[in-house]
Every structure is written in C-alpha cells, then in structure tokens.
Coordinates of C-alpha atoms and ligand atoms in Angstrom, one line a residue:
X1 CA 14.8 17.6 3.7
X2 CA 16.4 17.2 0.0
X3 CA 16.4 20.3 -2.2
X4 CA 13.3 19.3 -4.2
X5 CA 15.0 20.6 -7.5
X6 CA 17.6 18.0 -7.4
X7 CA 15.3 15.4 -7.6
X8 CA 12.3 16.6 -9.6
X9 CA 9.6 13.8 -10.0
X10 CA 9.0 12.7 -13.3
X11 CA 5.9 14.8 -15.0
X12 CA 5.6 16.9 -12.0
X13 CA 5.3 20.3 -13.1
X14 CA 5.9 22.1 -9.8
X15 CA 2.5 24.0 -9.2
X16 CA 0.3 23.4 -6.3
X17 CA -2.6 21.3 -6.6
X18 CA -4.0 21.7 -3.7
X19 CA -4.0 25.0 -1.5
X20 CA -4.2 22.7 1.9
X21 CA -3.7 19.2 2.2
X22 CA -4.3 16.9 5.5
X23 CA -2.9 13.7 6.2
X24 CA -4.6 11.6 8.3
X25 CA -2.4 9.2 10.0
X26 CA 1.1 9.7 9.9
X27 CA 2.9 6.5 8.6
X28 CA 5.1 4.8 5.3
X29 CA 2.2 6.5 3.1
X30 CA 1.3 9.6 4.3
X31 CA 5.1 10.2 5.5
X32 CA 6.2 9.4 1.5
X33 CA 3.0 11.7 0.5
X34 CA 4.5 14.0 2.3
X35 CA 8.2 14.1 1.3
X36 CA 6.6 13.9 -2.3
X37 CA 4.6 16.9 -2.5
X38 CA 7.3 19.4 -0.9
X39 CA 9.5 17.8 -3.8
X40 CA 6.6 18.8 -6.2
X41 CA 5.6 21.9 -4.2
X42 CA 1.9 20.5 -4.8
X43 CA 0.5 21.9 -1.8
X44 CA 0.7 25.2 0.2
X45 CA 0.5 24.0 3.5
X46 CA 0.4 20.0 4.5
X47 CA -1.2 19.6 8.2
X48 CA -0.9 16.3 10.0
X49 CA -2.8 14.0 12.5
X50 CA -1.7 10.5 13.9
X51 CA -3.5 9.1 16.8
X52 CA -0.7 8.2 19.5
X53 CA 0.7 11.5 20.8
X54 CA 4.2 9.4 20.3
X55 CA 3.7 9.7 16.3
X56 CA 2.4 13.2 16.2
X57 CA 5.8 14.2 18.7
X58 CA 8.1 12.6 16.2
X59 CA 6.2 13.6 12.9
X60 CA 6.7 17.6 14.5
X61 CA 10.2 16.5 15.5
X62 CA 11.2 15.9 12.2
X63 CA 8.8 18.8 10.1
X64 CA 7.3 15.8 8.4
X65 CA 4.4 18.3 7.9
X66 CA 3.8 21.9 8.5
X67 CA 1.4 21.8 10.7
X68 CA 0.9 18.5 13.1
X69 CA -2.8 19.0 14.6
X70 CA -3.8 17.1 18.0
X71 CA -7.1 16.0 16.5
X72 CA -8.4 14.9 13.1
X73 CA -10.7 17.6 12.9
X74 CA -8.6 20.5 13.2
X75 CA -6.2 18.5 10.8
X76 CA -8.8 18.9 8.3
X77 CA -10.2 22.1 8.7
X78 CA -10.0 24.2 5.9
X79 CA -8.4 21.2 3.5
X80 CA -9.0 21.1 0.0
X81 CA -7.7 17.6 0.1
X82 CA -7.9 15.1 2.6
X83 CA -6.0 12.1 2.5
X84 CA -6.8 8.8 4.8
X85 CA -3.8 7.1 5.4
X86 CA -4.7 5.0 8.2
X87 CA -5.4 1.0 8.9
X88 CA -8.5 0.0 6.6
X89 CA -10.2 -1.1 9.6
X90 CA -9.8 2.6 11.4
X91 CA -11.3 4.8 7.7
X92 CA -15.0 4.6 8.9
X93 CA -13.9 5.7 12.6
X94 CA -12.0 8.4 11.1
X95 CA -15.0 9.5 8.2
X96 CA -17.1 10.0 11.2
X97 CA -14.6 12.4 13.3
X98 CA -13.9 14.5 10.3
X99 CA -17.4 14.7 8.6
X100 CA -18.8 18.2 10.0
X101 CA -15.3 20.1 10.2
X102 CA -14.9 19.2 5.8
X103 CA -14.8 22.5 3.8
X104 CA -17.5 22.0 0.8
X105 CA -15.8 21.1 -2.2
X106 CA -12.9 19.5 -0.6
X107 CA -11.6 16.6 -1.9
X108 CA -11.8 13.0 0.4
X109 CA -9.7 10.0 -0.8
X110 CA -8.0 7.5 1.1
X111 CA -4.6 5.2 0.3
X112 CA -6.3 2.3 1.7
X113 CA -5.5 -1.8 0.3
X114 CA -8.8 -2.6 0.1
X115 CA -11.2 -0.5 -2.0
X116 CA -15.3 -2.1 -1.4
X117 CA -14.8 -2.3 2.7
X118 CA -13.1 1.3 2.7
X119 CA -16.1 2.7 0.5
X120 CA -18.6 0.6 2.3
X121 CA -17.2 2.3 5.9
X122 CA -16.3 5.9 4.9
X123 CA -19.0 6.9 1.9
X124 CA -21.8 6.7 4.5
X125 CA -20.4 9.7 7.2
X126 CA -18.8 12.0 4.3
X127 CA -21.6 15.4 3.4
X128 CA -22.7 15.0 0.0
X129 CA -20.9 18.7 -0.2
X130 CA -17.2 16.8 -1.2
X131 CA -15.9 14.9 -3.4
X132 CA -15.0 11.2 -2.1
X133 CA -12.7 9.7 -4.2
X134 CA -10.8 6.9 -3.3
X135 CA -7.8 5.4 -4.2
X136 CA -4.6 3.2 -4.0
X137 CA -0.9 3.7 -4.7
X138 CA 0.5 0.2 -5.4
X139 CA 3.9 0.9 -3.9
X140 CA 4.6 0.1 -0.1
X141 CA 8.1 -1.5 1.8
X142 CA 8.1 -4.0 5.0
X143 CA 8.4 -0.4 7.1
X144 CA 6.1 1.8 9.4
X145 CA 5.6 4.8 11.2
X146 CA 6.3 8.7 10.8
X147 CA 10.1 8.2 10.2
X148 CA 9.4 5.4 7.4
X149 CA 8.4 7.4 4.7
X150 CA 10.6 8.5 1.4
X151 CA 10.0 11.3 -1.2
X152 CA 10.5 8.4 -4.6
X153 CA 8.2 5.7 -3.2
X154 CA 5.9 6.5 -5.5
X155 CA 7.8 7.1 -8.9
X156 CA 6.9 4.8 -11.8
X157 CA 4.6 2.9 -9.4
X158 CA 0.9 2.6 -10.5
X159 CA -1.8 4.2 -8.4
X160 CA -5.2 3.1 -9.1
X161 CA -8.3 5.7 -8.6
X162 CA -11.8 4.3 -8.1
X163 CA -13.9 7.6 -9.9
X164 CA -17.2 5.8 -9.0
X165 CA -20.0 8.0 -9.6
X166 CA -17.8 11.4 -8.7
X167 CA -17.3 14.6 -10.5
X168 CA -14.9 14.0 -13.4
X169 CA -13.3 17.2 -12.9
X170 CA -12.2 16.2 -8.9
X171 CA -11.1 13.1 -10.4
X172 CA -8.8 14.6 -12.7
X173 CA -7.9 16.6 -10.4
X174 CA -6.8 13.9 -7.7
X175 CA -5.3 12.2 -11.1
X176 CA -3.0 15.1 -11.6
X177 CA -2.4 15.1 -8.0
X178 CA -1.1 11.1 -7.9
X179 CA 0.8 11.7 -11.4
X180 CA 2.9 14.5 -9.9
X181 CA 3.9 13.0 -7.0
X182 CA 5.5 10.1 -9.2
X183 CA 2.9 7.7 -10.0
X184 CA 1.0 6.4 -12.8
X185 CA -3.2 6.5 -12.4
X186 CA -4.9 3.7 -13.6
X187 CA -9.1 3.9 -13.3
X188 CA -10.8 0.7 -12.1
X189 CA -14.3 0.2 -10.3
X190 CA -13.6 -1.4 -6.8
X191 CA -14.5 -4.8 -7.2
X192 CA -12.0 -5.3 -10.0
X193 CA -9.4 -3.8 -7.6
X194 CA -10.0 -5.7 -4.5
X195 CA -9.7 -9.1 -7.1
X196 CA -6.6 -8.0 -9.1
X197 CA -4.7 -7.1 -5.0
X198 CA -6.0 -10.3 -4.1
X199 CA -3.8 -11.5 -6.7
X200 CA -0.8 -9.7 -6.8
X201 CA -0.5 -8.7 -3.4
X202 CA -3.1 -10.3 -0.7
X203 CA -2.4 -13.7 -1.5
X204 CA 1.2 -13.3 -1.9
X205 CA 1.5 -11.9 1.7
X206 CA -0.5 -14.4 3.3
X207 CA 1.7 -17.3 1.6
X208 CA 4.9 -15.7 3.2
X209 CA 3.4 -15.3 6.2
X210 CA 2.5 -19.0 6.1
X211 CA 6.0 -19.8 4.7
X212 CA 7.9 -18.6 7.5
X213 CA 5.4 -19.5 9.9
X214 CA 5.9 -23.4 8.9
X215 CA 9.8 -22.5 9.5
X216 CA 9.3 -21.2 12.8
X217 CA 7.1 -24.2 14.0
X218 CA 9.9 -27.3 12.4
X219 CA 11.4 -28.2 15.0
X220 CA 13.8 -30.2 13.2
X221 CA 15.6 -27.0 12.0
X222 CA 16.8 -24.7 15.1
X223 CA 15.8 -21.2 14.9
X224 CA 19.8 -20.1 14.7
X225 CA 20.0 -22.4 11.6
X226 CA 16.9 -21.2 9.8
X227 CA 18.4 -17.8 9.9
X228 CA 22.2 -19.0 9.4
X229 CA 21.4 -20.4 5.6
X230 CA 18.2 -18.6 4.7
X231 CA 18.9 -18.2 1.1
X232 CA 17.3 -15.8 -0.8
X233 CA 14.0 -17.7 -1.1
X234 CA 13.3 -17.6 2.3
X235 CA 15.0 -14.0 2.7
X236 CA 12.5 -12.2 0.9
X237 CA 9.6 -14.4 2.4
X238 CA 10.6 -13.1 5.7
X239 CA 11.2 -9.7 4.5
X240 CA 7.2 -9.6 3.4
X241 CA 6.2 -11.4 6.6
X242 CA 7.4 -8.5 8.2
X243 CA 5.0 -6.2 7.0
X244 CA 2.8 -4.1 9.6
X245 CA 0.5 -6.6 11.4
X246 CA -2.5 -4.2 11.5
X247 CA -2.5 -3.6 8.7
X248 CA -2.6 -6.7 6.9
X249 CA -4.7 -8.1 9.7
X250 CA -7.4 -6.2 8.1
X251 CA -6.6 -6.1 4.9
X252 CA -7.7 -9.8 5.4
X253 CA -10.8 -9.0 7.3
X254 CA -11.8 -6.6 4.3
X255 CA -10.9 -8.3 1.4
X256 CA -12.1 -11.7 2.5
X257 CA -13.9 -12.8 -0.4
X258 CA -11.3 -12.4 -2.9
X259 CA -8.5 -13.6 -1.0
X260 CA -10.4 -16.5 -0.4
X261 CA -10.9 -17.2 -4.2
X262 CA -7.7 -17.0 -5.2
X263 CA -6.5 -18.6 -1.8
X264 CA -8.5 -21.9 -3.3
X265 CA -7.1 -21.6 -6.3
X266 CA -3.5 -21.5 -5.1
X267 CA -4.1 -24.6 -3.2
X268 CA -5.6 -26.4 -6.5
X269 CA -2.1 -25.5 -7.9
X270 CA 0.0 -26.5 -5.0
X271 CA -1.6 -29.8 -4.9
X272 CA -0.8 -30.0 -8.9
X273 CA 2.5 -29.3 -8.0
X274 CA 2.9 -31.6 -5.2
X275 CA 1.2 -34.7 -7.3
X276 CA 4.1 -33.9 -10.1
X277 CA 6.8 -34.5 -7.4
X278 CA 5.4 -37.5 -6.1
X279 CA 4.9 -38.9 -9.6
X280 CA 8.5 -37.9 -10.3
X281 CA 6.9 -35.7 -13.1
X282 CA 9.5 -33.8 -14.3
X283 CA 8.3 -32.2 -17.7
X284 CA 5.1 -30.9 -16.0
X285 CA 7.6 -28.7 -13.4
X286 CA 9.6 -27.7 -16.4
X287 CA 7.1 -26.5 -18.5
X288 CA 5.2 -24.7 -14.9
X289 CA 8.4 -23.0 -14.2
X290 CA 9.1 -22.1 -18.0
X291 CA 5.6 -19.9 -17.8
X292 CA 5.8 -18.6 -14.5
X293 CA 9.1 -17.4 -15.3
X294 CA 8.0 -15.5 -18.5
X295 CA 5.8 -14.0 -16.0
X296 CA 8.5 -12.5 -14.0
X297 CA 10.1 -11.5 -17.4
X298 CA 7.1 -9.2 -18.3
X299 CA 7.0 -7.8 -14.7
X300 CA 10.7 -6.4 -15.4
X301 CA 10.0 -5.6 -19.3
X302 CA 7.3 -3.1 -17.7
X303 CA 9.7 -1.5 -14.8
X304 CA 7.8 -2.7 -12.2
X305 CA 11.0 -3.9 -10.5
X306 CA 13.0 -1.4 -10.1
X307 CA 14.4 -1.2 -6.0
X308 CA 13.9 1.8 -3.9
X309 CA 16.9 3.6 -3.0
X310 CA 17.2 4.4 1.3
X311 CA 17.5 1.7 3.6
X312 CA 17.8 -1.1 1.3
X313 CA 14.1 -1.3 0.9
X314 CA 13.1 -3.3 -1.8
X315 CA 10.0 -1.2 -2.4
X316 CA 8.1 -4.3 -4.2
X317 CA 5.3 -4.9 -1.4
X318 CA 2.1 -3.1 -3.0
X319 CA -0.3 -3.7 -0.3
Ligands
NAP1 P1 1.4 3.1 9.5 O1 2.9 3.5 8.5 O2 1.0 1.9 10.2 O3 0.8 3.9 9.7 C1 -0.6 3.9 9.7 C2 -0.8 5.8 10.6 O4 -2.3 5.6 11.0 C3 0.1 5.6 11.7 O5 0.7 7.1 12.1 C4 -1.2 5.3 13.1 O6 -1.1 6.7 14.4 C5 -2.4 6.3 12.1 N1 -3.7 5.8 12.8 C6 -4.1 4.6 13.2 N2 -5.2 4.5 13.5 C7 -5.5 5.8 13.6 C8 -6.8 6.2 14.3 N3 -7.7 6.0 14.3 N4 -6.7 7.8 13.8 C9 -5.9 8.5 13.4 N5 -4.2 7.9 12.9 C10 -4.5 6.5 13.1 O7 0.8 2.4 7.7 P2 0.6 2.4 6.4 O8 2.1 1.1 5.5 O9 1.3 4.4 5.9 O10 -0.6 2.3 5.8 C11 -2.0 3.3 5.4 C12 -2.6 2.6 4.8 O11 -2.1 2.5 3.4 C13 -3.9 1.6 5.0 O12 -5.1 1.6 4.8 C14 -3.1 0.9 4.0 O13 -3.7 -0.5 3.4 C15 -2.5 1.4 3.0 N6 -1.3 0.9 2.4 C16 -0.2 0.2 2.5 C17 0.8 0.0 1.9 C18 2.5 -0.4 2.4 O14 2.9 -1.6 2.0 N7 2.6 -0.1 3.9 C19 0.7 0.0 0.4 C20 -0.2 0.9 -0.2 C21 -1.7 1.0 0.7 P3 0.1 6.0 15.2 O15 1.0 5.4 14.6 O16 -0.5 7.1 16.0 O17 -0.9 4.6 15.8

C-alpha cells in the first residue's frame, strides 16, 4: 500500500467521514475506492464482499479491504456507508439481500453507470430508516476485477450525485466523502444524468464496439494486418471495446431510451458526412471537423484529459 501522506487526495482533510464503509462488489470501482479511502484515512474500517470465492480470495490476499466477508449481509452489518459497486443488472438483487441487515441511519449509495434503472431496482427494497443516495463517479478504465483499482482513479474527475428527496445533511456528507476521494461533485436528477451519459459515454462505447466488430468481420483485411497497421484511431477504439462485457451489456439494457435517442441522432449525422464525402463537399467536412476540434480543446482546458498513472491506463473511459 503506498504511503498516503506521500500522495494526499486533492482536498482531502484526512479525517474519517464514515466509521465503517461496506463495499459490495470488489472490482475496479470498489477497489479504487478502497485505495482512496485508505489514502485519505476516510473510514475506520472497510468491509467488502464479492460474489465469487475467487474474487474474495484475491481481495483478502492483497488486503484490498480490512475484512472480506462471505456474504453481503455480513459486510453491511454495522456499516455507516454501504456502496453498491456491482454491475447495474445485479443492484436490485443485492439491495434485497442486504436490506434486513442495514443499520438505521446508514447511507446506501451506488456507483452504477445508469441512474433511473438503479433507483427503480434498489429503492423498493430499502427500509425507510436508511438514506438512499445514488451516485456515479465519471472515472474508469477498461480493466476490471479486484487487482485493477488504484487510489488516484477519481482525482479531478466528476462524481454525479442524484439527491432526489434524500436528507440534505446525508447528501452533504456523501458529497464530502467523494471530494475527499479526490473527485469534484455535481448534483443532477436521474433522467438528466442518463441522457448526459448516453452522449458522453454510452453511445461512444457502442460505436467503438461496432467499429472493432466491423474490422473483425472485414474479410479483405486479415487479422494480422488489422493489428499490425492499427493506427491511433482504431487502437483507441480497441481499448474502449475491451471494456467489461457484463457491465456494458447492463448499461445498454438499462439506459435503452437515452442511448437509442442519441444513436438516432448519430446516424443522422453520419449520413450527412457520408453524403458530403460522396458529393465531394470539402467545405462541409472542413467546417464540421473544425467544430469538433473545438470540443476536444474544451475538454483539455477543463482538465478532463489527464492520463491515469499506472499500467498505461488512459483513465478516460467514464462509464
Ligand atoms: P468489475 O471490476 O467487473 O467488478 C464488479 C464486482 O461486482 C466484482 O467484484 C463482482 O464479483 C461483483 N459482483 C457482480 N455481481 C455480484 C453480485 N450479484 N453480488 C455481489 N457481487 C457481485 O466492475 P466495475 O468496473 O468496478 O463496475 C462496478 C459498477 O461501477 C458498475 O455498476 C458500473 O456500471 C459502474 N462504473 C464502472 C465504471 C468503469 O469504467 N468500469 C465507471 C463508473 C461506474 P465477482 O468478481 O465475484 O464476479
């Protein structure tokens, strides 16, 4: 474990925000949270649970959390903050499992990439005595599993919190926790979140999956040529298209309306460019690319294109 003092979180005040934090799911996001919690001394104890014995074994071996529990119920018992960090499609079942074991006054949050579907799946199971405050850190990589997390994943990234009708003091506390993990916090309603993410993350991932699929099916180009001559455009697509299949299947199944809306608009734009190429309309292409270049510059100026440090991760694949 790196020395937290040598690498403090931006804005962290190094005081526990919650006594006990329970992480359900021990993959990239939960693992990164565990590292960042330790870096900032933000909890007195971190418990954790994952579905498979193998993930629990690895988590225990590398000391990812203080206590790896055999069941989600055991992990959440006595916890002040419970984080659901499982694929979106598993959130409802996990909520049902933990509900009877939650401490009154505890905060339950999640990190799912889709918000309306998670709220619909989780909220009905939770007792009134807990604060349910959905959230989504816009940070990720194409890696997954208990070894993939790292403490700096959330630094200077956004975390969107969906407060709904939750108690404002509980929302403030969770927002402070995310800031201490290194993130900037924004509040949003769930429907708006799902639309924004369909534009900035979900549809781009679908396009990357499609482009890599096209190359795979293109029989005129052998596999070795695709790999040998992959220039940066295709290479970047392959990195995004290497993202976890379970997670992304769930994203598209649960953010269906917004993704289909944006895909429709994308298809219309594609036809505009296709026609311009066919008609030799260089002016249209030049003006179009000039406008898109300005968007790229805006992202860099907003500091949202910083590379994550380890394993050559790009860290720019928020889901
Ligand atoms: P991940 O690395 O694949 O980890 C998922 C974890 O969930 C694994 O530990 C898995 O356990 C566990 N799990 C799955 N089903 C479970 C169940 N029914 N009960 C208990 N544990 C279960 O995934 P991740 O990237 O951390 O993603 C977790 C969540 O964060 C997802 O909702 C995703 O939408 C969201 N998110 C992801 C990114 C990203 O870029 N990756 C970014 C922001 C938000 P096993 O290993 O035993 O299967």
